[in-house]
C-alpha positions as semicolon CSV with decimal commas, in nm:
position;residue;x (nm);y (nm);z (nm)
1;M;-3,642;1,215;15,820
2;K;-3,406;0,983;15,962
3;K;-3,301;0,736;15,666
4;F;-3,357;0,386;15,782
5;L;-3,748;0,512;15,898
6;L;-3,733;0,535;15,453
7;L;-3,617;0,178;15,469
8;L;-3,800;-0,116;15,350
9;S;-3,852;-0,392;15,566
10;G;-3,797;-0,741;15,369
11;L;-3,448;-0,633;15,158
12;A;-3,257;-0,847;14,913
13;I;-2,932;-0,747;15,112
14;G;-2,661;-0,944;14,928
15;F;-2,257;-0,904;15,022
16;T;-1,943;-1,042;15,135
17;V;-1,912;-1,135;15,530
18;A;-1,553;-1,235;15,532
19;A;-1,387;-0,976;15,803
20;Q;-1,063;-0,913;15,595
21;S;-0,999;-0,531;15,654
22;Q;-1,015;-0,352;15,282
23;P;-0,775;-0,024;15,286
24;C;-0,900;0,244;15,017
25;F;-0,601;0,532;15,013
26;M;-0,546;0,802;14,872
27;D;-0,240;0,916;14,557
28;A;-0,132;1,223;14,743
29;E;0,090;1,271;14,474
30;A;-0,155;1,231;14,208
31;L;-0,405;1,410;14,392
32;G;-0,085;1,701;14,324
33;F;-0,290;1,863;14,632
34;T;-0,050;2,196;14,694
35;G;-0,208;2,506;14,923
36;N;-0,196;2,695;14,630
37;V;-0,580;2,630;14,495
38;V;-0,919;2,616;14,608
39;D;-0,942;2,251;14,547
40;A;-1,323;2,161;14,447
41;A;-1,645;2,038;14,657
42;G;-1,630;1,713;14,562
43;T;-1,306;1,640;14,425
44;V;-1,213;1,208;14,419
45;L;-0,992;1,188;14,749
46;C;-0,986;0,812;14,686
47;E;-1,294;0,515;14,518
48;D;-1,327;0,178;14,530
49;A;-1,581;-0,119;14,467
50;N;-1,693;-0,022;14,885
51;G;-1,685;0,320;14,855
52;K;-1,656;0,693;14,738
53;L;-1,408;0,981;14,986
54;T;-1,417;1,311;14,792
55;L;-1,446;1,674;14,981
56;A;-1,743;1,792;15,057
57;F;-1,711;2,156;15,036
58;D;-1,388;2,414;14,854
59;D;-1,181;2,357;14,985
60;D;-0,748;2,453;14,944
61;M;-0,603;2,144;15,097
62;K;-0,217;1,990;15,136
63;T;-0,049;1,761;15,189
64;F;-0,083;1,564;15,544
65;T;0,007;1,215;15,659
66;P;-0,280;1,146;15,984
67;S;-0,054;0,989;16,171
68;A;0,218;1,096;16,492
69;A;0,496;0,954;16,591
70;P;0,573;0,753;16,679
71;Y;0,284;0,514;16,584
72;N;0,281;0,540;16,187
73;F;0,204;0,181;16,161
74;V;-0,112;-0,013;16,137
75;S;-0,302;-0,294;16,091
76;V;-0,640;-0,420;16,183
77;A;-0,876;-0,705;16,163
78;G;-0,546;-0,841;16,222
79;S;-0,410;-0,817;15,858
80;E;-0,084;-0,743;15,852
81;A;0,118;-0,371;16,035
82;I;0,093;-0,143;15,697
83;K;0,276;0,239;15,685
84;I;0,028;0,481;15,721
85;T;0,086;0,682;15,414
86;A;0,008;1,019;15,369
87;G;-0,354;1,208;15,216
88;C;-0,433;1,569;15,245
89;T;-0,544;1,819;15,529
90;G;-0,719;2,164;15,442
91;S;-0,741;2,553;15,558
92;T;-1,065;2,595;15,728
93;N;-1,205;2,435;16,100
94;G;-1,500;2,271;16,093
95;T;-1,748;2,454;16,327
96;S;-2,048;2,218;16,540
97;P;-2,368;2,116;16,315
98;L;-2,493;2,185;16,697
99;A;-2,397;2,528;16,784
100;A;-2,687;2,661;16,509
101;T;-3,018;2,526;16,699
102;P;-2,896;2,336;17,026
103;G;-3,005;1,986;17,052
104;T;-3,025;1,926;16,727
105;A;-2,766;1,877;16,464
106;Q;-2,739;2,062;16,150
107;M;-2,489;1,967;15,897
108;I;-2,221;2,279;15,824
109;E;-2,240;2,467;15,507
110;S;-1,781;2,503;15,469
111;G;-1,477;2,373;15,610
112;C;-1,270;2,087;15,533
113;V;-1,554;1,843;15,506
114;Y;-1,447;1,452;15,362
115;K;-1,817;1,303;15,211
116;L;-1,738;0,931;15,209
117;E;-2,072;0,765;15,016
118;T;-2,058;0,326;15,037
119;T;-2,402;0,099;14,895
120;K;-2,181;-0,139;15,122
121;T;-2,248;-0,318;15,520
122;G;-1,947;-0,335;15,813
123;Y;-1,673;-0,121;15,939
124;F;-1,558;0,256;15,799
125;F;-1,152;0,350;15,952
126;F;-1,094;0,715;15,889
127;L;-0,748;0,725;16,020
128;T;-0,601;1,034;16,154
129;K;-0,394;1,238;16,441
130;L;-0,597;1,319;16,693
131;N;-0,644;1,643;16,869
132;T;-0,768;1,548;17,231
133;N;-0,856;1,920;17,278
134;K;-0,997;1,930;16,883
135;S;-1,374;1,858;16,874
136;Y;-1,497;1,586;16,612
137;Y;-1,839;1,464;16,443
138;V;-1,971;1,223;16,132
139;M;-2,351;1,270;15,990
140;E;-2,511;1,055;15,796
141;G;-2,676;1,252;15,541
142;K;-2,773;1,577;15,672
143;N;-2,933;1,562;16,002
144;N;-2,843;1,265;16,149
145;L;-2,521;1,316;16,391
146;Y;-2,390;0,992;16,335
147;A;-2,266;0,769;16,642
148;Y;-1,893;0,609;16,621
149;A;-1,564;0,439;16,888
150;L;-1,245;0,685;16,847
151;G;-0,913;0,543;16,974
152;V;-0,620;0,699;17,016
153;A;-0,269;0,617;17,018
154;L;-0,085;0,814;17,254
155;D;0,295;0,854;17,333
156;A;0,285;0,815;17,718
157;S;0,651;0,986;17,802
158;K;0,513;1,278;17,643
159;N;0,191;1,334;17,855
160;D;0,140;1,431;18,234
161;V;-0,029;1,087;18,294
162;G;0,154;0,954;18,139
163;I;-0,126;0,770;17,968
164;D;-0,036;0,448;17,602
165;R;-0,435;0,546;17,453
166;L;-0,767;0,721;17,519
167;Y;-1,074;0,488;17,377
168;Y;-1,461;0,555;17,380
169;T;-1,736;0,495;17,177
170;L;-2,096;0,712;17,131
171;P;-2,389;0,603;17,253
172;E;-2,620;0,518;17,038
173;D;-2,962;0,476;16,928
174;A;-3,114;0,221;16,793
175;F;-3,021;0,345;16,442
176;G;-2,684;0,483;16,470
177;N;-2,715;0,823;16,543
178;V;-2,579;0,950;16,917
179;H;-2,829;0,944;17,099
180;M;-2,926;1,273;17,295
181;G;-3,141;1,168;17,545
182;A;-2,879;0,831;17,737
183;T;-2,840;0,824;18,087
184;K;-2,424;0,955;18,006
185;A;-2,447;1,183;17,729
186;S;-2,289;1,476;17,940
187;D;-2,069;1,263;17,963
188;F;-1,951;1,298;17,546
189;L;-2,134;1,636;17,479
190;D;-2,148;1,945;17,631
191;G;-2,427;2,229;17,709
192;E;-2,691;2,176;17,939
193;A;-2,916;1,810;17,822
194;P;-3,088;1,840;17,608
195;D;-2,997;2,164;17,420
196;F;-2,687;2,025;17,359
197;T;-2,426;2,222;17,141
198;K;-2,094;2,047;17,094
199;L;-1,873;1,752;17,130
200;K;-1,622;1,741;17,345
201;T;-1,343;1,690;17,301
202;P;-1,127;1,282;17,344
203;G;-0,939;1,444;17,696
204;A;-1,248;1,591;17,819
205;T;-1,459;1,361;17,800
206;M;-1,236;1,073;17,929
207;G;-1,136;1,289;18,200
208;V;-0,769;1,389;18,143
209;G;-0,772;1,727;17,980
210;N;-0,502;1,798;17,660
211;V;-0,308;1,552;17,645
212;G;-0,169;1,599;17,361
213;E;-0,186;1,466;17,015
214;G;-0,173;1,108;16,882
215;S;-0,193;0,848;16,563
216;G;-0,616;0,780;16,589
217;F;-0,848;0,694;16,411
218;L;-1,275;0,672;16,403
219;C;-1,515;0,384;16,291
220;I;-1,831;0,395;16,178
221;A;-2,109;0,056;16,216
222;S;-2,248;0,134;15,767
223;Y;-2,552;-0,029;15,732
224;A;-2,607;0,034;15,334
225;T;-2,660;-0,198;15,044
226;E;-2,670;-0,084;14,663
227;N;-3,054;0,022;14,642
228;Y;-3,002;0,247;14,986
229;P;-2,666;0,385;15,002
230;S;-2,581;0,570;15,316
231;T;-2,407;0,937;15,309
232;F;-2,123;0,985;15,560
233;Y;-1,961;1,377;15,670
234;Y;-1,720;1,326;15,870
235;W;-1,483;1,639;16,006
236;A;-1,263;1,860;16,293
237;E;-1,453;2,116;16,515
238;G;-1,191;2,456;16,552
239;S;-0,952;2,209;16,389
240;K;-0,909;2,058;16,003
241;M;-0,908;1,683;16,048
242;S;-0,656;1,522;15,822
243;N;-0,745;1,195;15,638
244;N;-0,603;0,920;15,398
245;G;-0,870;0,740;15,315
246;F;-1,097;0,498;15,475
247;I;-1,021;0,132;15,571
248;Y;-1,360;-0,123;15,502
249;V;-1,369;-0,481;15,731
250;P;-1,719;-0,634;15,587
251;A;-1,968;-0,708;15,809
252;E;-2,315;-0,865;15,884
253;N;-2,393;-0,705;16,207
254;P;-2,105;-0,460;16,232
255;D;-2,158;-0,347;16,610
256;L;-1,970;-0,027;16,773
257;D;-1,999;-0,186;17,098
258;A;-1,673;-0,504;16,984
259;I;-1,551;-0,342;16,690
260;P;-1,278;-0,546;16,470
261;S;-0,911;-0,533;16,681
262;I;-0,705;-0,179;16,529
263;V;-0,346;-0,235;16,654
264;F;-0,121;0,080;16,602
265;S;0,301;0,016;16,642
266;G;0,645;0,155;16,468
267;E;0,902;0,062;16,356
268;E;1,293;0,075;16,512
269;K;1,490;0,346;16,400
270;T;1,848;0,395;16,396
271;N;2,059;0,756;16,414
272;E;2,283;0,713;16,087
273;E;2,529;1,055;16,289
274;T;2,569;0,881;16,607
275;G;2,438;0,504;16,566
276;E;2,204;0,544;16,823
277;T;1,895;0,306;16,791
278;T;1,559;0,398;16,967
279;P;1,328;0,065;17,040
280;A;1,021;0,006;16,796
281;P;0,686;0,092;17,038
282;T;0,475;-0,031;17,205
283;P;0,148;-0,147;17,066
284;V;-0,117;-0,041;17,078
285;A;-0,411;-0,174;17,042
286;F;-0,794;-0,103;17,081
287;G;-1,125;-0,330;16,954
288;V;-1,248;-0,716;17,012
289;T;-0,880;-0,843;17,066
290;A;-0,740;-0,589;17,305
291;G;-0,963;-0,631;17,586
292;I;-1,024;-0,289;17,617
293;G;-1,315;-0,044;17,655
294;S;-1,590;-0,310;17,554
295;I;-2,001;-0,253;17,681
296;S;-2,116;-0,575;17,739
297;V;-2,495;-0,561;17,697
298;A;-2,762;-0,822;17,826
299;S;-2,881;-0,979;17,488
300;D;-3,203;-1,118;17,469
301;E;-3,324;-1,352;17,187
302;N;-3,693;-1,366;17,278
303;A;-3,756;-0,936;17,320
304;P;-3,929;-0,798;17,055
305;V;-3,886;-0,756;16,685
306;Y;-3,885;-0,426;16,531
307;N;-3,846;-0,294;16,130
308;L;-3,740;0,077;16,091
309;F;-4,107;0,166;16,122
310;G;-4,133;0,051;16,416
311;Q;-4,354;-0,234;16,402
312;K;-4,301;-0,550;16,570
313;V;-4,265;-0,790;16,272
314;G;-4,252;-1,178;16,349
315;K;-3,956;-1,411;16,458
316;D;-3,907;-1,521;15,988
317;A;-3,894;-1,094;15,833
318;K;-3,676;-1,045;15,697
319;G;-3,418;-0,733;15,694
320;I;-3,295;-0,477;15,806
321;L;-3,475;-0,502;16,163
322;I;-3,406;-0,408;16,558
323;Q;-3,430;-0,668;16,899
324;N;-3,288;-0,515;17,178
325;G;-3,233;-0,182;17,083
326;K;-2,968;-0,273;16,811
327;K;-3,005;-0,291;16,461
328;F;-2,859;-0,647;16,251
329;I;-2,961;-0,718;15,861
330;R;-3,166;-1,094;15,833
331;K;-3,140;-1,234;15,489
């Protein structure tokens, strides 16, 4: 049963509402990933007050920087641009959680999979080098295929269609899971509805095929509290997803249709031998300040409000509630 169906309305919820980004990155050197030993499930990759990131399964890990030239700097929610630090990648490909029982998500049992445990409500960004011909998954718990926003900054000079970005949001239901019954679900999922067998790749979803790899992110909207923590798993299918931690942005009512701004940028470089200078690339922006990819949804302030049992409640109800098909928190 979905985790949120078990929650009670009227929760006492306390969290920070300031929308500043709070990065938690790995110390790759201290972790000592050498590629010669199997790192055990539960190995802590990084941890702060917002979440703990660990390995979900045993895997042979190695140091890896989750960015692609020329976009090796990132700014989230208006923060100063910071260089994308080294993290890790694994040795075992992930698989589709929809393959075993088509149309039904079921947690995989091995592979390069990351596990994030959190008690915070807001946005979590996972930085990774995204390949446009690989599929990417996020699950909440063991049975819920979770929706995310995905963006990848591309070097337009290195792909056949001359594009510098891909950006989309998976269709979600009122609980934040991938909405397999959505009108446009087949734009994002492979197989015959409702028995989807995998997520489409970013390039296929956007209709451009394989246009290479670039610096990218997955962003999820987390609803969690101290009393009701959340556990997320994320990975790539047919590949080993790179990762260097997470960036958290507090928000009372996180919405994938209006994620905080995230901007990928680079730096000017000079060839030491020739003295030739390569200018910094034009920044590539996603999210609410980018003016791209967002969906405008009409909102009826008089629409009925429901708790997480699906029961209609009054306008003064407290806790995690649903109105106009969206979750929100009323303290």
